């Protein structure tokens, strides 16, 4: 096996170890905690600010769901200006 083939083989296996699994699990937990925090922050906002962002109060759960965040790249309302 050449060095290039060996490197390709090693990188293809890198996502299967328990350390990588734990890292993915921790990222998922962190993301869920952040979504919950974002949802609480949006619920605390007055209606006029939500309207400025183009979000109805009834849509907050949709915009802060894990599925929407993964499709849209997430929403960070703490850094919105």
PDB file of N, CA and C in Angstrom:
ATOM      1  N   UNK A   1       0.857  -1.172   0.000  1.00  0.00           N
ATOM      2  CA  UNK A   1       0.000   0.000   0.000  1.00  0.00           C
ATOM      3  C   UNK A   1       0.903   1.236   0.000  1.00  0.00           C
ATOM      4  N   UNK A   2       0.642   2.141  -0.919  1.00  0.00           N
ATOM      5  CA  UNK A   2       1.444   3.360  -0.988  1.00  0.00           C
ATOM      6  C   UNK A   2       1.057   4.293   0.141  1.00  0.00           C
ATOM      7  N   UNK A   3       1.874   5.299   0.347  1.00  0.00           N
ATOM      8  CA  UNK A   3       1.605   6.270   1.399  1.00  0.00           C
ATOM      9  C   UNK A   3       0.282   6.995   1.167  1.00  0.00           C
ATOM     10  N   UNK A   4       0.003   7.334  -0.084  1.00  0.00           N
ATOM     11  CA  UNK A   4      -1.242   8.023  -0.419  1.00  0.00           C
ATOM     12  C   UNK A   4      -2.449   7.129  -0.134  1.00  0.00           C
ATOM     13  N   UNK A   5      -2.356   5.853  -0.517  1.00  0.00           N
ATOM     14  CA  UNK A   5      -3.447   4.917  -0.247  1.00  0.00           C
ATOM     15  C   UNK A   5      -3.633   4.721   1.249  1.00  0.00           C
ATOM     16  N   UNK A   6      -2.528   4.642   1.978  1.00  0.00           N
ATOM     17  CA  UNK A   6      -2.591   4.467   3.423  1.00  0.00           C
ATOM     18  C   UNK A   6      -3.259   5.675   4.083  1.00  0.00           C
ATOM     19  N   UNK A   7      -2.915   6.866   3.642  1.00  0.00           N
ATOM     20  CA  UNK A   7      -3.518   8.083   4.186  1.00  0.00           C
ATOM     21  C   UNK A   7      -5.014   8.119   3.900  1.00  0.00           C
ATOM     22  N   UNK A   8      -5.416   7.771   2.693  1.00  0.00           N
ATOM     23  CA  UNK A   8      -6.829   7.753   2.342  1.00  0.00           C
ATOM     24  C   UNK A   8      -7.575   6.729   3.187  1.00  0.00           C
ATOM     25  N   UNK A   9      -6.950   5.580   3.428  1.00  0.00           N
ATOM     26  CA  UNK A   9      -7.577   4.546   4.237  1.00  0.00           C
ATOM     27  C   UNK A   9      -7.756   5.019   5.684  1.00  0.00           C
ATOM     28  N   UNK A  10      -6.756   5.659   6.241  1.00  0.00           N
ATOM     29  CA  UNK A  10      -6.829   6.143   7.624  1.00  0.00           C
ATOM     30  C   UNK A  10      -7.878   7.230   7.782  1.00  0.00           C
ATOM     31  N   UNK A  11      -7.971   8.149   6.832  1.00  0.00           N
ATOM     32  CA  UNK A  11      -8.948   9.231   6.968  1.00  0.00           C
ATOM     33  C   UNK A  11     -10.365   8.725   6.781  1.00  0.00           C
ATOM     34  N   UNK A  12     -10.556   7.661   6.013  1.00  0.00           N
ATOM     35  CA  UNK A  12     -11.902   7.138   5.835  1.00  0.00           C
ATOM     36  C   UNK A  12     -12.403   6.457   7.101  1.00  0.00           C
ATOM     37  N   UNK A  13     -11.521   5.978   7.956  1.00  0.00           N
ATOM     38  CA  UNK A  13     -11.915   5.319   9.192  1.00  0.00           C
ATOM     39  C   UNK A  13     -12.010   6.289  10.355  1.00  0.00           C
ATOM     40  N   UNK A  14     -11.576   7.517  10.199  1.00  0.00           N
ATOM     41  CA  UNK A  14     -11.453   8.423  11.335  1.00  0.00           C
ATOM     42  C   UNK A  14     -12.777   8.760  12.004  1.00  0.00           C
ATOM     43  N   UNK A  15     -13.915   8.671  11.313  1.00  0.00           N
ATOM     44  CA  UNK A  15     -15.190   9.026  11.898  1.00  0.00           C
ATOM     45  C   UNK A  15     -15.864   7.902  12.657  1.00  0.00           C
ATOM     46  N   UNK A  16     -15.197   6.759  12.815  1.00  0.00           N
ATOM     47  CA  UNK A  16     -15.843   5.606  13.412  1.00  0.00           C
ATOM     48  C   UNK A  16     -15.456   5.368  14.863  1.00  0.00           C
ATOM     49  N   UNK A  17     -14.497   6.068  15.374  1.00  0.00           N
ATOM     50  CA  UNK A  17     -14.018   5.798  16.718  1.00  0.00           C
ATOM     51  C   UNK A  17     -14.921   6.354  17.803  1.00  0.00           C
ATOM     52  N   UNK A  18     -14.742   5.864  19.023  1.00  0.00           N
ATOM     53  CA  UNK A  18     -15.575   6.334  20.134  1.00  0.00           C
ATOM     54  C   UNK A  18     -15.344   7.808  20.473  1.00  0.00           C
ATOM     55  N   UNK A  19     -14.149   8.301  20.225  1.00  0.00           N
ATOM     56  CA  UNK A  19     -13.887   9.719  20.504  1.00  0.00           C
ATOM     57  C   UNK A  19     -14.666  10.597  19.539  1.00  0.00           C
ATOM     58  N   UNK A  20     -14.697  10.228  18.267  1.00  0.00           N
ATOM     59  CA  UNK A  20     -15.469  10.991  17.288  1.00  0.00           C
ATOM     60  C   UNK A  20     -16.964  10.890  17.559  1.00  0.00           C
ATOM     61  N   UNK A  21     -17.424   9.716  17.987  1.00  0.00           N
ATOM     62  CA  UNK A  21     -18.828   9.554  18.340  1.00  0.00           C
ATOM     63  C   UNK A  21     -19.184  10.460  19.511  1.00  0.00           C
ATOM     64  N   UNK A  22     -18.321  10.498  20.529  1.00  0.00           N
ATOM     65  CA  UNK A  22     -18.568  11.355  21.688  1.00  0.00           C
ATOM     66  C   UNK A  22     -18.554  12.825  21.282  1.00  0.00           C
ATOM     67  N   UNK A  23     -17.677  13.186  20.383  1.00  0.00           N
ATOM     68  CA  UNK A  23     -17.631  14.573  19.910  1.00  0.00           C
ATOM     69  C   UNK A  23     -18.899  14.972  19.189  1.00  0.00           C
ATOM     70  N   UNK A  24     -19.397  14.081  18.341  1.00  0.00           N
ATOM     71  CA  UNK A  24     -20.653  14.364  17.634  1.00  0.00           C
ATOM     72  C   UNK A  24     -21.808  14.454  18.606  1.00  0.00           C
ATOM     73  N   UNK A  25     -21.826  13.579  19.616  1.00  0.00           N
ATOM     74  CA  UNK A  25     -22.898  13.604  20.611  1.00  0.00           C
ATOM     75  C   UNK A  25     -22.857  14.901  21.411  1.00  0.00           C
ATOM     76  N   UNK A  26     -21.674  15.340  21.782  1.00  0.00           N
ATOM     77  CA  UNK A  26     -21.551  16.589  22.535  1.00  0.00           C
ATOM     78  C   UNK A  26     -21.982  17.785  21.691  1.00  0.00           C
ATOM     79  N   UNK A  27     -21.638  17.795  20.399  1.00  0.00           N
ATOM     80  CA  UNK A  27     -22.083  18.885  19.525  1.00  0.00           C
ATOM     81  C   UNK A  27     -23.597  18.908  19.403  1.00  0.00           C
ATOM     82  N   UNK A  28     -24.212  17.739  19.328  1.00  0.00           N
ATOM     83  CA  UNK A  28     -25.666  17.654  19.242  1.00  0.00           C
ATOM     84  C   UNK A  28     -26.327  18.169  20.518  1.00  0.00           C
ATOM     85  N   UNK A  29     -25.778  17.804  21.666  1.00  0.00           N
ATOM     86  CA  UNK A  29     -26.317  18.282  22.946  1.00  0.00           C
ATOM     87  C   UNK A  29     -26.151  19.796  23.047  1.00  0.00           C
ATOM     88  N   UNK A  30     -24.981  20.299  22.679  1.00  0.00           N
ATOM     89  CA  UNK A  30     -24.752  21.745  22.723  1.00  0.00           C
ATOM     90  C   UNK A  30     -25.731  22.474  21.802  1.00  0.00           C
ATOM     91  N   UNK A  31     -25.945  21.919  20.619  1.00  0.00           N
ATOM     92  CA  UNK A  31     -26.855  22.545  19.664  1.00  0.00           C
ATOM     93  C   UNK A  31     -28.293  22.562  20.187  1.00  0.00           C
ATOM     94  N   UNK A  32     -28.705  21.474  20.826  1.00  0.00           N
ATOM     95  CA  UNK A  32     -30.048  21.420  21.402  1.00  0.00           C
ATOM     96  C   UNK A  32     -30.199  22.438  22.524  1.00  0.00           C
ATOM     97  N   UNK A  33     -29.172  22.582  23.348  1.00  0.00           N
ATOM     98  CA  UNK A  33     -29.219  23.576  24.426  1.00  0.00           C
ATOM     99  C   UNK A  33     -29.290  24.990  23.856  1.00  0.00           C
ATOM    100  N   UNK A  34     -28.553  25.225  22.783  1.00  0.00           N
ATOM    101  CA  UNK A  34     -28.566  26.543  22.162  1.00  0.00           C
ATOM    102  C   UNK A  34     -29.931  26.848  21.544  1.00  0.00           C
ATOM    103  N   UNK A  35     -30.540  25.857  20.896  1.00  0.00           N
ATOM    104  CA  UNK A  35     -31.878  26.041  20.320  1.00  0.00           C
ATOM    105  C   UNK A  35     -32.887  26.372  21.417  1.00  0.00           C
ATOM    106  N   UNK A  36     -32.777  25.694  22.557  1.00  0.00           N
ATOM    107  CA  UNK A  36     -33.679  25.969  23.669  1.00  0.00           C
ATOM    108  C   UNK A  36     -33.477  27.396  24.188  1.00  0.00           C
ATOM    109  N   UNK A  37     -32.238  27.816  24.274  1.00  0.00           N
ATOM    110  CA  UNK A  37     -31.930  29.173  24.713  1.00  0.00           C
ATOM    111  C   UNK A  37     -32.451  30.209  23.721  1.00  0.00           C
ATOM    112  N   UNK A  38     -32.254  29.950  22.434  1.00  0.00           N
ATOM    113  CA  UNK A  38     -32.759  30.858  21.396  1.00  0.00           C
ATOM    114  C   UNK A  38     -34.283  30.951  21.445  1.00  0.00           C
ATOM    115  N   UNK A  39     -34.941  29.803  21.657  1.00  0.00           N
ATOM    116  CA  UNK A  39     -36.399  29.791  21.737  1.00  0.00           C
ATOM    117  C   UNK A  39     -36.877  30.644  22.912  1.00  0.00           C
ATOM    118  N   UNK A  40     -36.225  30.512  24.058  1.00  0.00           N
ATOM    119  CA  UNK A  40     -36.606  31.295  25.234  1.00  0.00           C
ATOM    120  C   UNK A  40     -36.376  32.790  24.990  1.00  0.00           C
ATOM    121  N   UNK A  41     -35.273  33.125  24.323  1.00  0.00           N
ATOM    122  CA  UNK A  41     -34.987  34.531  24.035  1.00  0.00           C
ATOM    123  C   UNK A  41     -36.030  35.118  23.094  1.00  0.00           C
ATOM    124  N   UNK A  42     -36.430  34.334  22.101  1.00  0.00           N
ATOM    125  CA  UNK A  42     -37.440  34.829  21.160  1.00  0.00           C
ATOM    126  C   UNK A  42     -38.812  34.950  21.830  1.00  0.00           C
ATOM    127  N   UNK A  43     -39.139  34.028  22.713  1.00  0.00           N
ATOM    128  CA  UNK A  43     -40.412  34.114  23.428  1.00  0.00           C
ATOM    129  C   UNK A  43     -40.462  35.362  24.315  1.00  0.00           C
ATOM    130  N   UNK A  44     -39.306  35.796  24.802  1.00  0.00           N
ATOM    131  CA  UNK A  44     -39.244  36.969  25.671  1.00  0.00           C
ATOM    132  C   UNK A  44     -39.277  38.286  24.883  1.00  0.00           C
ATOM    133  N   UNK A  45     -39.086  38.229  23.575  1.00  0.00           N
ATOM    134  CA  UNK A  45     -39.072  39.448  22.754  1.00  0.00           C
ATOM    135  C   UNK A  45     -40.475  40.024  22.603  1.00  0.00           C
ATOM    136  N   UNK A  46     -40.551  41.340  22.537  1.00  0.00           N
ATOM    137  CA  UNK A  46     -41.856  41.962  22.257  1.00  0.00           C
ATOM    138  C   UNK A  46     -42.270  41.696  20.806  1.00  0.00           C
ATOM    139  N   UNK A  47     -43.564  41.787  20.558  1.00  0.00           N
ATOM    140  CA  UNK A  47     -44.105  41.473  19.240  1.00  0.00           C
ATOM    141  C   UNK A  47     -43.513  42.337  18.129  1.00  0.00           C
ATOM    142  N   UNK A  48     -43.231  43.611  18.414  1.00  0.00           N
ATOM    143  CA  UNK A  48     -42.715  44.477  17.353  1.00  0.00           C
ATOM    144  C   UNK A  48     -41.328  44.046  16.880  1.00  0.00           C
ATOM    145  N   UNK A  49     -40.511  43.488  17.774  1.00  0.00           N
ATOM    146  CA  UNK A  49     -39.200  42.999  17.342  1.00  0.00           C
ATOM    147  C   UNK A  49     -39.340  41.729  16.502  1.00  0.00           C
ATOM    148  N   UNK A  50     -40.238  40.857  16.914  1.00  0.00           N
ATOM    149  CA  UNK A  50     -40.472  39.655  16.107  1.00  0.00           C
ATOM    150  C   UNK A  50     -40.986  40.032  14.728  1.00  0.00           C
ATOM    151  N   UNK A  51     -41.876  41.026  14.688  1.00  0.00           N
ATOM    152  CA  UNK A  51     -42.415  41.475  13.401  1.00  0.00           C
ATOM    153  C   UNK A  51     -41.306  42.043  12.523  1.00  0.00           C
ATOM    154  N   UNK A  52     -40.368  42.780  13.129  1.00  0.00           N
ATOM    155  CA  UNK A  52     -39.230  43.318  12.373  1.00  0.00           C
ATOM    156  C   UNK A  52     -38.382  42.192  11.758  1.00  0.00           C
ATOM    157  N   UNK A  53     -38.306  41.061  12.455  1.00  0.00           N
ATOM    158  CA  UNK A  53     -37.537  39.928  11.937  1.00  0.00           C
ATOM    159  C   UNK A  53     -38.365  39.093  10.968  1.00  0.00           C
ATOM    160  N   UNK A  54     -39.649  39.395  10.863  1.00  0.00           N
ATOM    161  CA  UNK A  54     -40.514  38.652   9.947  1.00  0.00           C
ATOM    162  C   UNK A  54     -40.992  37.338  10.508  1.00  0.00           C
ATOM    163  N   UNK A  55     -41.077  37.250  11.833  1.00  0.00           N
ATOM    164  CA  UNK A  55     -41.486  36.011  12.494  1.00  0.00           C
ATOM    165  C   UNK A  55     -42.706  36.288  13.355  1.00  0.00           C
ATOM    166  N   UNK A  56     -43.723  35.472  13.192  1.00  0.00           N
ATOM    167  CA  UNK A  56     -44.890  35.545  14.066  1.00  0.00           C
ATOM    168  C   UNK A  56     -44.593  34.741  15.328  1.00  0.00           C
ATOM    169  N   UNK A  57     -45.188  35.099  16.423  1.00  0.00           N
ATOM    170  CA  UNK A  57     -44.949  34.393  17.691  1.00  0.00           C
ATOM    171  C   UNK A  57     -45.268  32.899  17.550  1.00  0.00           C
ATOM    172  N   UNK A  58     -46.265  32.579  16.748  1.00  0.00           N
ATOM    173  CA  UNK A  58     -46.639  31.170  16.573  1.00  0.00           C
ATOM    174  C   UNK A  58     -45.600  30.387  15.761  1.00  0.00           C
ATOM    175  N   UNK A  59     -44.672  31.056  15.104  1.00  0.00           N
ATOM    176  CA  UNK A  59     -43.645  30.395  14.288  1.00  0.00           C
ATOM    177  C   UNK A  59     -42.325  30.179  15.023  1.00  0.00           C
ATOM    178  N   UNK A  60     -42.237  30.633  16.261  1.00  0.00           N
ATOM    179  CA  UNK A  60     -40.971  30.532  17.006  1.00  0.00           C
ATOM    180  C   UNK A  60     -40.514  29.086  17.131  1.00  0.00           C
ATOM    181  N   UNK A  61     -41.422  28.188  17.470  1.00  0.00           N
ATOM    182  CA  UNK A  61     -41.027  26.780  17.616  1.00  0.00           C
ATOM    183  C   UNK A  61     -40.485  26.211  16.307  1.00  0.00           C
ATOM    184  N   UNK A  62     -41.099  26.607  15.210  1.00  0.00           N
ATOM    185  CA  UNK A  62     -40.626  26.119  13.907  1.00  0.00           C
ATOM    186  C   UNK A  62     -39.208  26.617  13.613  1.00  0.00           C
ATOM    187  N   UNK A  63     -38.968  27.897  13.821  1.00  0.00           N
ATOM    188  CA  UNK A  63     -37.662  28.470  13.493  1.00  0.00           C
ATOM    189  C   UNK A  63     -36.561  28.045  14.448  1.00  0.00           C
ATOM    190  N   UNK A  64     -36.932  27.566  15.609  1.00  0.00           N
ATOM    191  CA  UNK A  64     -35.911  27.125  16.571  1.00  0.00           C
ATOM    192  C   UNK A  64     -35.885  25.613  16.699  1.00  0.00           C
ATOM    193  N   UNK A  65     -36.479  24.897  15.750  1.00  0.00           N
ATOM    194  CA  UNK A  65     -36.429  23.432  15.789  1.00  0.00           C
ATOM    195  C   UNK A  65     -35.089  22.957  15.246  1.00  0.00           C
ATOM    196  N   UNK A  66     -34.683  21.780  15.664  1.00  0.00           N
ATOM    197  CA  UNK A  66     -33.410  21.215  15.216  1.00  0.00           C
ATOM    198  C   UNK A  66     -33.428  20.969  13.710  1.00  0.00           C
ATOM    199  N   UNK A  67     -34.559  20.548  13.168  1.00  0.00           N
ATOM    200  CA  UNK A  67     -34.645  20.255  11.738  1.00  0.00           C
ATOM    201  C   UNK A  67     -34.462  21.528  10.928  1.00  0.00           C
ATOM    202  N   UNK A  68     -35.138  22.611  11.309  1.00  0.00           N
ATOM    203  CA  UNK A  68     -35.019  23.865  10.570  1.00  0.00           C
ATOM    204  C   UNK A  68     -33.601  24.400  10.665  1.00  0.00           C
ATOM    205  N   UNK A  69     -33.006  24.333  11.834  1.00  0.00           N
ATOM    206  CA  UNK A  69     -31.650  24.853  12.026  1.00  0.00           C
ATOM    207  C   UNK A  69     -30.641  24.097  11.172  1.00  0.00           C
ATOM    208  N   UNK A  70     -30.828  22.797  11.025  1.00  0.00           N
ATOM    209  CA  UNK A  70     -29.881  22.044  10.199  1.00  0.00           C
ATOM    210  C   UNK A  70     -30.074  22.364   8.720  1.00  0.00           C
ATOM    211  N   UNK A  71     -31.314  22.669   8.301  1.00  0.00           N
ATOM    212  CA  UNK A  71     -31.565  23.023   6.909  1.00  0.00           C
ATOM    213  C   UNK A  71     -31.124  24.443   6.595  1.00  0.00           C
ATOM    214  N   UNK A  72     -31.313  25.364   7.521  1.00  0.00           N
ATOM    215  CA  UNK A  72     -31.057  26.769   7.261  1.00  0.00           C
ATOM    216  C   UNK A  72     -29.714  27.244   7.795  1.00  0.00           C
ATOM    217  N   UNK A  73     -28.941  26.356   8.358  1.00  0.00           N
ATOM    218  CA  UNK A  73     -27.657  26.769   8.895  1.00  0.00           C
ATOM    219  C   UNK A  73     -27.771  27.386  10.271  1.00  0.00           C
ATOM    220  N   UNK A  74     -28.924  27.305  10.887  1.00  0.00           N
ATOM    221  CA  UNK A  74     -29.124  27.820  12.233  1.00  0.00           C
ATOM    222  C   UNK A  74     -29.447  29.298  12.253  1.00  0.00           C
ATOM    223  N   UNK A  75     -29.891  29.735  13.363  1.00  0.00           N
ATOM    224  CA  UNK A  75     -30.258  31.133  13.565  1.00  0.00           C
ATOM    225  C   UNK A  75     -29.616  31.570  14.860  1.00  0.00           C
ATOM    226  N   UNK A  76     -28.848  32.601  14.861  1.00  0.00           N
ATOM    227  CA  UNK A  76     -28.255  33.095  16.085  1.00  0.00           C
ATOM    228  C   UNK A  76     -28.851  34.464  16.367  1.00  0.00           C
ATOM    229  N   UNK A  77     -29.912  34.477  17.157  1.00  0.00           N
ATOM    230  CA  UNK A  77     -30.589  35.749  17.412  1.00  0.00           C
ATOM    231  C   UNK A  77     -29.799  36.617  18.376  1.00  0.00           C
ATOM    232  N   UNK A  78     -28.853  36.028  19.091  1.00  0.00           N
ATOM    233  CA  UNK A  78     -28.059  36.826  20.035  1.00  0.00           C
ATOM    234  C   UNK A  78     -27.122  37.771  19.313  1.00  0.00           C
ATOM    235  N   UNK A  79     -26.717  37.420  18.088  1.00  0.00           N
ATOM    236  CA  UNK A  79     -25.798  38.253  17.333  1.00  0.00           C
ATOM    237  C   UNK A  79     -26.483  39.003  16.192  1.00  0.00           C
ATOM    238  N   UNK A  80     -27.794  38.955  16.131  1.00  0.00           N
ATOM    239  CA  UNK A  80     -28.526  39.647  15.065  1.00  0.00           C
ATOM    240  C   UNK A  80     -28.530  41.147  15.346  1.00  0.00           C
ATOM    241  N   UNK A  81     -28.261  41.930  14.320  1.00  0.00           N
ATOM    242  CA  UNK A  81     -28.268  43.403  14.483  1.00  0.00           C
ATOM    243  C   UNK A  81     -29.119  44.017  13.419  1.00  0.00           C
TER     244      UNK A  81
END
